[in-house]
Amino acid sequence: MDPVPGTPFAVVHLDVPPVTSGLAVGSLVAGIVSILVSLLVICFGAVGQDWDGVWAAGAFTVLGVLAGAGAIGAGLLGLRQIRRPAAPPAVRFTGRGLAISGVSCGGAGLLLSLLGLGLALLVSLA
């Protein structure tokens, strides 16, 4: 309690429990979506016999790359939000593991999507 000078009142600072970062959670969700889309890209790339498989894999590759890049960006912003020091009455954020998992899942989904597109091109040319 901090007394307010000249008055009979005081200011009380309540302890605010830490909150899980929404950016970290969103990063993990987008990373998992990116991996799932990349598996779809790989399936289209492996099954497609003609250029139709390449077009389908390319369309889903765009979605997988965008979701992966979004997961990486949100995860890095979440890590920045979690690292930021906060004074005791301010809200503190947790979820460092979620943010790191989101960045790694997003990177894996992005890479797998591009590899699936490469597989589709190889299958159609062979």
Short mmCIF file of N, CA and C in Angstrom, two decimals:
data_model
loop_
_atom_site.label_atom_id
_atom_site.label_comp_id
_atom_site.label_asym_id
_atom_site.label_seq_id
_atom_site.Cartn_x
_atom_site.Cartn_y
_atom_site.Cartn_z
N MET A 1 0.83 -1.17 0.00
CA MET A 1 0.00 0.00 0.00
C MET A 1 0.88 1.24 0.00
N ASP A 2 0.53 2.18 -0.84
CA ASP A 2 1.22 3.45 -0.89
C ASP A 2 0.25 4.54 -0.46
N PRO A 3 0.53 5.24 0.65
CA PRO A 3 -0.39 6.31 1.07
C PRO A 3 -0.32 7.49 0.12
N VAL A 4 -1.46 8.11 -0.11
CA VAL A 4 -1.54 9.31 -0.92
C VAL A 4 -1.33 10.50 0.02
N PRO A 5 -0.29 11.31 -0.23
CA PRO A 5 0.02 12.40 0.69
C PRO A 5 -1.12 13.42 0.79
N GLY A 6 -1.40 13.83 2.02
CA GLY A 6 -2.41 14.86 2.25
C GLY A 6 -3.83 14.34 2.31
N THR A 7 -4.03 13.02 2.15
CA THR A 7 -5.38 12.45 2.21
C THR A 7 -5.35 11.22 3.11
N PRO A 8 -6.51 10.77 3.55
CA PRO A 8 -6.52 9.54 4.35
C PRO A 8 -6.58 8.27 3.48
N PHE A 9 -6.32 8.41 2.18
CA PHE A 9 -6.44 7.28 1.26
C PHE A 9 -5.08 6.68 0.94
N ALA A 10 -5.12 5.47 0.37
CA ALA A 10 -3.90 4.78 -0.05
C ALA A 10 -4.19 4.06 -1.37
N VAL A 11 -3.13 3.78 -2.10
CA VAL A 11 -3.23 3.05 -3.36
C VAL A 11 -2.70 1.64 -3.12
N VAL A 12 -3.48 0.66 -3.53
CA VAL A 12 -3.09 -0.73 -3.37
C VAL A 12 -2.75 -1.29 -4.76
N HIS A 13 -1.58 -1.93 -4.87
CA HIS A 13 -1.17 -2.59 -6.11
C HIS A 13 -1.44 -4.08 -5.97
N LEU A 14 -2.35 -4.58 -6.78
CA LEU A 14 -2.68 -5.99 -6.74
C LEU A 14 -1.70 -6.78 -7.61
N ASP A 15 -1.40 -7.99 -7.18
CA ASP A 15 -0.52 -8.86 -7.96
C ASP A 15 -1.32 -9.45 -9.11
N VAL A 16 -0.89 -9.19 -10.34
CA VAL A 16 -1.57 -9.69 -11.53
C VAL A 16 -0.88 -10.98 -11.96
N PRO A 17 -1.61 -12.08 -12.06
CA PRO A 17 -0.97 -13.33 -12.48
C PRO A 17 -0.55 -13.24 -13.95
N PRO A 18 0.50 -13.97 -14.32
CA PRO A 18 0.94 -13.94 -15.72
C PRO A 18 -0.12 -14.54 -16.65
N VAL A 19 -0.15 -14.03 -17.87
CA VAL A 19 -1.13 -14.43 -18.89
C VAL A 19 -0.39 -15.09 -20.05
N THR A 20 -0.96 -16.15 -20.58
CA THR A 20 -0.37 -16.80 -21.75
C THR A 20 -0.52 -15.89 -22.97
N SER A 21 0.56 -15.72 -23.69
CA SER A 21 0.57 -14.83 -24.85
C SER A 21 -0.32 -15.39 -25.96
N GLY A 22 -1.21 -14.56 -26.45
CA GLY A 22 -2.07 -14.95 -27.56
C GLY A 22 -1.29 -15.12 -28.86
N LEU A 23 -0.23 -14.33 -29.02
CA LEU A 23 0.61 -14.48 -30.20
C LEU A 23 1.30 -15.84 -30.22
N ALA A 24 1.72 -16.32 -29.06
CA ALA A 24 2.37 -17.62 -28.98
C ALA A 24 1.40 -18.74 -29.32
N VAL A 25 0.19 -18.66 -28.80
CA VAL A 25 -0.82 -19.68 -29.08
C VAL A 25 -1.19 -19.66 -30.57
N GLY A 26 -1.39 -18.46 -31.11
CA GLY A 26 -1.71 -18.34 -32.53
C GLY A 26 -0.59 -18.86 -33.42
N SER A 27 0.64 -18.64 -33.00
CA SER A 27 1.79 -19.13 -33.74
C SER A 27 1.80 -20.65 -33.80
N LEU A 28 1.52 -21.28 -32.67
CA LEU A 28 1.50 -22.74 -32.65
C LEU A 28 0.37 -23.28 -33.52
N VAL A 29 -0.80 -22.68 -33.45
CA VAL A 29 -1.93 -23.13 -34.27
C VAL A 29 -1.61 -22.97 -35.76
N ALA A 30 -1.06 -21.81 -36.14
CA ALA A 30 -0.72 -21.59 -37.55
C ALA A 30 0.40 -22.54 -38.01
N GLY A 31 1.33 -22.85 -37.13
CA GLY A 31 2.40 -23.80 -37.48
C GLY A 31 1.86 -25.19 -37.72
N ILE A 32 0.92 -25.63 -36.88
CA ILE A 32 0.32 -26.95 -37.06
C ILE A 32 -0.50 -26.98 -38.35
N VAL A 33 -1.23 -25.91 -38.65
CA VAL A 33 -1.98 -25.83 -39.90
C VAL A 33 -1.03 -25.89 -41.09
N SER A 34 0.10 -25.22 -40.99
CA SER A 34 1.07 -25.23 -42.07
C SER A 34 1.60 -26.64 -42.32
N ILE A 35 1.86 -27.39 -41.25
CA ILE A 35 2.33 -28.77 -41.43
C ILE A 35 1.24 -29.64 -42.06
N LEU A 36 0.00 -29.48 -41.62
CA LEU A 36 -1.08 -30.26 -42.21
C LEU A 36 -1.29 -29.95 -43.69
N VAL A 37 -1.18 -28.67 -44.04
CA VAL A 37 -1.31 -28.29 -45.45
C VAL A 37 -0.14 -28.85 -46.25
N SER A 38 1.05 -28.87 -45.65
CA SER A 38 2.21 -29.40 -46.38
C SER A 38 2.05 -30.90 -46.65
N LEU A 39 1.40 -31.62 -45.73
CA LEU A 39 1.14 -33.04 -45.99
C LEU A 39 0.17 -33.19 -47.16
N LEU A 40 -0.78 -32.29 -47.28
CA LEU A 40 -1.69 -32.30 -48.42
C LEU A 40 -0.94 -32.00 -49.72
N VAL A 41 0.00 -31.09 -49.66
CA VAL A 41 0.83 -30.76 -50.84
C VAL A 41 1.64 -31.97 -51.26
N ILE A 42 2.20 -32.67 -50.29
CA ILE A 42 2.99 -33.86 -50.63
C ILE A 42 2.11 -34.94 -51.25
N CYS A 43 0.90 -35.10 -50.72
CA CYS A 43 -0.03 -36.10 -51.29
C CYS A 43 -0.40 -35.73 -52.73
N PHE A 44 -0.72 -34.47 -52.98
CA PHE A 44 -1.03 -34.05 -54.35
C PHE A 44 0.18 -34.22 -55.25
N GLY A 45 1.36 -33.95 -54.74
CA GLY A 45 2.57 -34.07 -55.55
C GLY A 45 2.90 -35.51 -55.88
N ALA A 46 2.66 -36.42 -54.96
CA ALA A 46 3.00 -37.82 -55.19
C ALA A 46 1.97 -38.53 -56.05
N VAL A 47 0.70 -38.13 -55.95
CA VAL A 47 -0.36 -38.82 -56.67
C VAL A 47 -0.60 -38.22 -58.05
N GLY A 48 -0.39 -36.93 -58.21
CA GLY A 48 -0.68 -36.27 -59.48
C GLY A 48 0.20 -36.78 -60.60
N GLN A 49 -0.43 -37.30 -61.65
CA GLN A 49 0.32 -37.86 -62.77
C GLN A 49 0.63 -36.82 -63.84
N ASP A 50 -0.20 -35.84 -63.95
CA ASP A 50 -0.06 -34.85 -65.01
C ASP A 50 0.20 -33.49 -64.36
N TRP A 51 0.11 -32.43 -65.13
CA TRP A 51 0.35 -31.09 -64.60
C TRP A 51 -0.77 -30.64 -63.67
N ASP A 52 -1.89 -31.38 -63.66
CA ASP A 52 -2.96 -31.03 -62.72
C ASP A 52 -2.50 -31.19 -61.28
N GLY A 53 -1.71 -32.22 -61.00
CA GLY A 53 -1.16 -32.41 -59.66
C GLY A 53 -0.22 -31.29 -59.26
N VAL A 54 0.54 -30.80 -60.24
CA VAL A 54 1.46 -29.69 -59.96
C VAL A 54 0.68 -28.42 -59.65
N TRP A 55 -0.39 -28.17 -60.41
CA TRP A 55 -1.20 -26.98 -60.15
C TRP A 55 -1.87 -27.05 -58.78
N ALA A 56 -2.40 -28.22 -58.44
CA ALA A 56 -3.04 -28.38 -57.13
C ALA A 56 -2.01 -28.24 -56.01
N ALA A 57 -0.86 -28.87 -56.19
CA ALA A 57 0.19 -28.76 -55.18
C ALA A 57 0.68 -27.32 -55.06
N GLY A 58 0.76 -26.62 -56.18
CA GLY A 58 1.20 -25.22 -56.15
C GLY A 58 0.22 -24.33 -55.43
N ALA A 59 -1.07 -24.58 -55.64
CA ALA A 59 -2.09 -23.77 -54.95
C ALA A 59 -2.03 -23.99 -53.44
N PHE A 60 -1.88 -25.23 -53.03
CA PHE A 60 -1.79 -25.49 -51.59
C PHE A 60 -0.43 -25.10 -51.02
N THR A 61 0.60 -25.07 -51.87
CA THR A 61 1.91 -24.61 -51.41
C THR A 61 1.85 -23.15 -50.99
N VAL A 62 1.12 -22.35 -51.75
CA VAL A 62 0.96 -20.94 -51.39
C VAL A 62 0.33 -20.82 -50.01
N LEU A 63 -0.71 -21.62 -49.76
CA LEU A 63 -1.37 -21.60 -48.45
C LEU A 63 -0.42 -22.06 -47.35
N GLY A 64 0.33 -23.12 -47.60
CA GLY A 64 1.27 -23.63 -46.60
C GLY A 64 2.39 -22.66 -46.29
N VAL A 65 2.89 -21.99 -47.33
CA VAL A 65 3.98 -21.03 -47.13
C VAL A 65 3.46 -19.80 -46.37
N LEU A 66 2.27 -19.34 -46.71
CA LEU A 66 1.71 -18.19 -46.00
C LEU A 66 1.43 -18.53 -44.54
N ALA A 67 0.89 -19.71 -44.27
CA ALA A 67 0.63 -20.12 -42.89
C ALA A 67 1.93 -20.29 -42.13
N GLY A 68 2.94 -20.87 -42.76
CA GLY A 68 4.24 -21.04 -42.10
C GLY A 68 4.92 -19.71 -41.81
N ALA A 69 4.87 -18.79 -42.77
CA ALA A 69 5.47 -17.47 -42.56
C ALA A 69 4.72 -16.71 -41.47
N GLY A 70 3.40 -16.84 -41.45
CA GLY A 70 2.62 -16.20 -40.40
C GLY A 70 2.93 -16.78 -39.03
N ALA A 71 3.13 -18.09 -38.96
CA ALA A 71 3.48 -18.73 -37.69
C ALA A 71 4.84 -18.26 -37.20
N ILE A 72 5.79 -18.13 -38.12
CA ILE A 72 7.12 -17.66 -37.73
C ILE A 72 7.05 -16.22 -37.24
N GLY A 73 6.33 -15.38 -37.97
CA GLY A 73 6.21 -13.98 -37.57
C GLY A 73 5.50 -13.81 -36.24
N ALA A 74 4.39 -14.52 -36.05
CA ALA A 74 3.66 -14.41 -34.79
C ALA A 74 4.47 -14.98 -33.63
N GLY A 75 5.20 -16.05 -33.88
CA GLY A 75 6.04 -16.63 -32.83
C GLY A 75 7.16 -15.70 -32.40
N LEU A 76 7.79 -15.05 -33.37
CA LEU A 76 8.85 -14.10 -33.03
C LEU A 76 8.30 -12.88 -32.29
N LEU A 77 7.14 -12.41 -32.71
CA LEU A 77 6.51 -11.31 -31.97
C LEU A 77 6.07 -11.73 -30.58
N GLY A 78 5.61 -12.98 -30.45
CA GLY A 78 5.25 -13.50 -29.14
C GLY A 78 6.46 -13.61 -28.22
N LEU A 79 7.59 -14.07 -28.77
CA LEU A 79 8.82 -14.12 -27.97
C LEU A 79 9.25 -12.74 -27.52
N ARG A 80 9.09 -11.78 -28.38
CA ARG A 80 9.43 -10.39 -28.02
C ARG A 80 8.51 -9.88 -26.92
N GLN A 81 7.22 -10.21 -27.02
CA GLN A 81 6.26 -9.79 -26.02
C GLN A 81 6.55 -10.45 -24.66
N ILE A 82 6.96 -11.70 -24.68
CA ILE A 82 7.24 -12.42 -23.45
C ILE A 82 8.53 -11.92 -22.81
N ARG A 83 9.52 -11.60 -23.61
CA ARG A 83 10.81 -11.13 -23.10
C ARG A 83 10.75 -9.74 -22.49
N ARG A 84 9.78 -8.95 -22.89
CA ARG A 84 9.69 -7.56 -22.45
C ARG A 84 9.50 -7.49 -20.93
N PRO A 85 10.36 -6.74 -20.24
CA PRO A 85 10.18 -6.63 -18.78
C PRO A 85 8.97 -5.76 -18.46
N ALA A 86 8.28 -6.13 -17.39
CA ALA A 86 7.09 -5.38 -16.98
C ALA A 86 7.19 -5.04 -15.50
N ALA A 87 6.75 -3.85 -15.15
CA ALA A 87 6.71 -3.44 -13.76
C ALA A 87 5.66 -4.28 -13.03
N PRO A 88 5.72 -4.39 -11.70
CA PRO A 88 4.80 -5.28 -10.97
C PRO A 88 3.31 -5.08 -11.22
N PRO A 89 2.75 -3.87 -11.38
CA PRO A 89 1.31 -3.85 -11.63
C PRO A 89 0.93 -4.18 -13.07
N ALA A 90 1.89 -4.22 -13.98
CA ALA A 90 1.58 -4.49 -15.39
C ALA A 90 1.39 -5.99 -15.61
N VAL A 91 0.77 -6.33 -16.73
CA VAL A 91 0.53 -7.72 -17.08
C VAL A 91 1.81 -8.33 -17.62
N ARG A 92 2.17 -9.49 -17.09
CA ARG A 92 3.33 -10.25 -17.59
C ARG A 92 2.81 -11.37 -18.48
N PHE A 93 3.58 -11.73 -19.49
CA PHE A 93 3.17 -12.77 -20.43
C PHE A 93 4.06 -13.99 -20.28
N THR A 94 3.45 -15.16 -20.46
CA THR A 94 4.19 -16.42 -20.47
C THR A 94 3.89 -17.12 -21.78
N GLY A 95 4.51 -18.28 -21.98
CA GLY A 95 4.25 -19.06 -23.20
C GLY A 95 5.45 -19.11 -24.12
N ARG A 96 6.66 -19.04 -23.55
CA ARG A 96 7.86 -19.06 -24.38
C ARG A 96 7.95 -20.36 -25.17
N GLY A 97 7.62 -21.49 -24.54
CA GLY A 97 7.65 -22.78 -25.22
C GLY A 97 6.66 -22.86 -26.36
N LEU A 98 5.48 -22.27 -26.16
CA LEU A 98 4.48 -22.25 -27.24
C LEU A 98 5.00 -21.45 -28.43
N ALA A 99 5.64 -20.31 -28.15
CA ALA A 99 6.15 -19.47 -29.23
C ALA A 99 7.28 -20.17 -29.99
N ILE A 100 8.17 -20.81 -29.26
CA ILE A 100 9.28 -21.52 -29.93
C ILE A 100 8.74 -22.69 -30.75
N SER A 101 7.75 -23.40 -30.20
CA SER A 101 7.13 -24.50 -30.95
C SER A 101 6.42 -23.99 -32.20
N GLY A 102 5.78 -22.84 -32.10
CA GLY A 102 5.13 -22.26 -33.26
C GLY A 102 6.10 -21.87 -34.35
N VAL A 103 7.24 -21.30 -33.95
CA VAL A 103 8.26 -20.92 -34.93
C VAL A 103 8.82 -22.16 -35.62
N SER A 104 9.10 -23.20 -34.84
CA SER A 104 9.68 -24.40 -35.44
C SER A 104 8.66 -25.15 -36.30
N CYS A 105 7.41 -25.23 -35.86
CA CYS A 105 6.37 -25.87 -36.69
C CYS A 105 6.11 -25.08 -37.97
N GLY A 106 6.11 -23.76 -37.86
CA GLY A 106 5.93 -22.92 -39.05
C GLY A 106 7.06 -23.09 -40.04
N GLY A 107 8.28 -23.15 -39.55
CA GLY A 107 9.43 -23.36 -40.44
C GLY A 107 9.40 -24.72 -41.09
N ALA A 108 9.02 -25.75 -40.31
CA ALA A 108 8.93 -27.10 -40.87
C ALA A 108 7.82 -27.18 -41.91
N GLY A 109 6.67 -26.57 -41.63
CA GLY A 109 5.58 -26.58 -42.60
C GLY A 109 5.93 -25.85 -43.88
N LEU A 110 6.62 -24.72 -43.74
CA LEU A 110 7.05 -23.95 -44.91
C LEU A 110 8.01 -24.78 -45.76
N LEU A 111 8.98 -25.41 -45.12
CA LEU A 111 9.97 -26.21 -45.84
C LEU A 111 9.32 -27.43 -46.49
N LEU A 112 8.44 -28.11 -45.76
CA LEU A 112 7.78 -29.28 -46.32
C LEU A 112 6.86 -28.92 -47.48
N SER A 113 6.23 -27.77 -47.43
CA SER A 113 5.39 -27.34 -48.55
C SER A 113 6.22 -27.13 -49.81
N LEU A 114 7.36 -26.50 -49.66
CA LEU A 114 8.22 -26.28 -50.82
C LEU A 114 8.81 -27.59 -51.34
N LEU A 115 9.14 -28.51 -50.43
CA LEU A 115 9.62 -29.82 -50.87
C LEU A 115 8.52 -30.62 -51.57
N GLY A 116 7.28 -30.48 -51.11
CA GLY A 116 6.16 -31.14 -51.77
C GLY A 116 5.93 -30.61 -53.17
N LEU A 117 6.11 -29.30 -53.35
CA LEU A 117 5.99 -28.74 -54.70
C LEU A 117 7.11 -29.25 -55.60
N GLY A 118 8.31 -29.35 -55.05
CA GLY A 118 9.42 -29.93 -55.82
C GLY A 118 9.14 -31.37 -56.19
N LEU A 119 8.55 -32.14 -55.26
CA LEU A 119 8.19 -33.52 -55.56
C LEU A 119 7.15 -33.58 -56.67
N ALA A 120 6.18 -32.69 -56.64
CA ALA A 120 5.16 -32.66 -57.69
C ALA A 120 5.79 -32.38 -59.04
N LEU A 121 6.74 -31.46 -59.09
CA LEU A 121 7.41 -31.16 -60.34
C LEU A 121 8.23 -32.36 -60.83
N LEU A 122 8.91 -33.04 -59.94
CA LEU A 122 9.71 -34.21 -60.33
C LEU A 122 8.83 -35.34 -60.85
N VAL A 123 7.70 -35.59 -60.19
CA VAL A 123 6.80 -36.65 -60.62
C VAL A 123 6.19 -36.35 -61.98
N SER A 124 5.83 -35.09 -62.21
CA SER A 124 5.22 -34.75 -63.49
C SER A 124 6.21 -34.76 -64.64
N LEU A 125 7.47 -34.48 -64.36
CA LEU A 125 8.48 -34.50 -65.42
C LEU A 125 8.99 -35.90 -65.70
N ALA A 126 8.84 -36.81 -64.76
CA ALA A 126 9.35 -38.18 -64.96
C ALA A 126 8.41 -39.04 -65.74
#
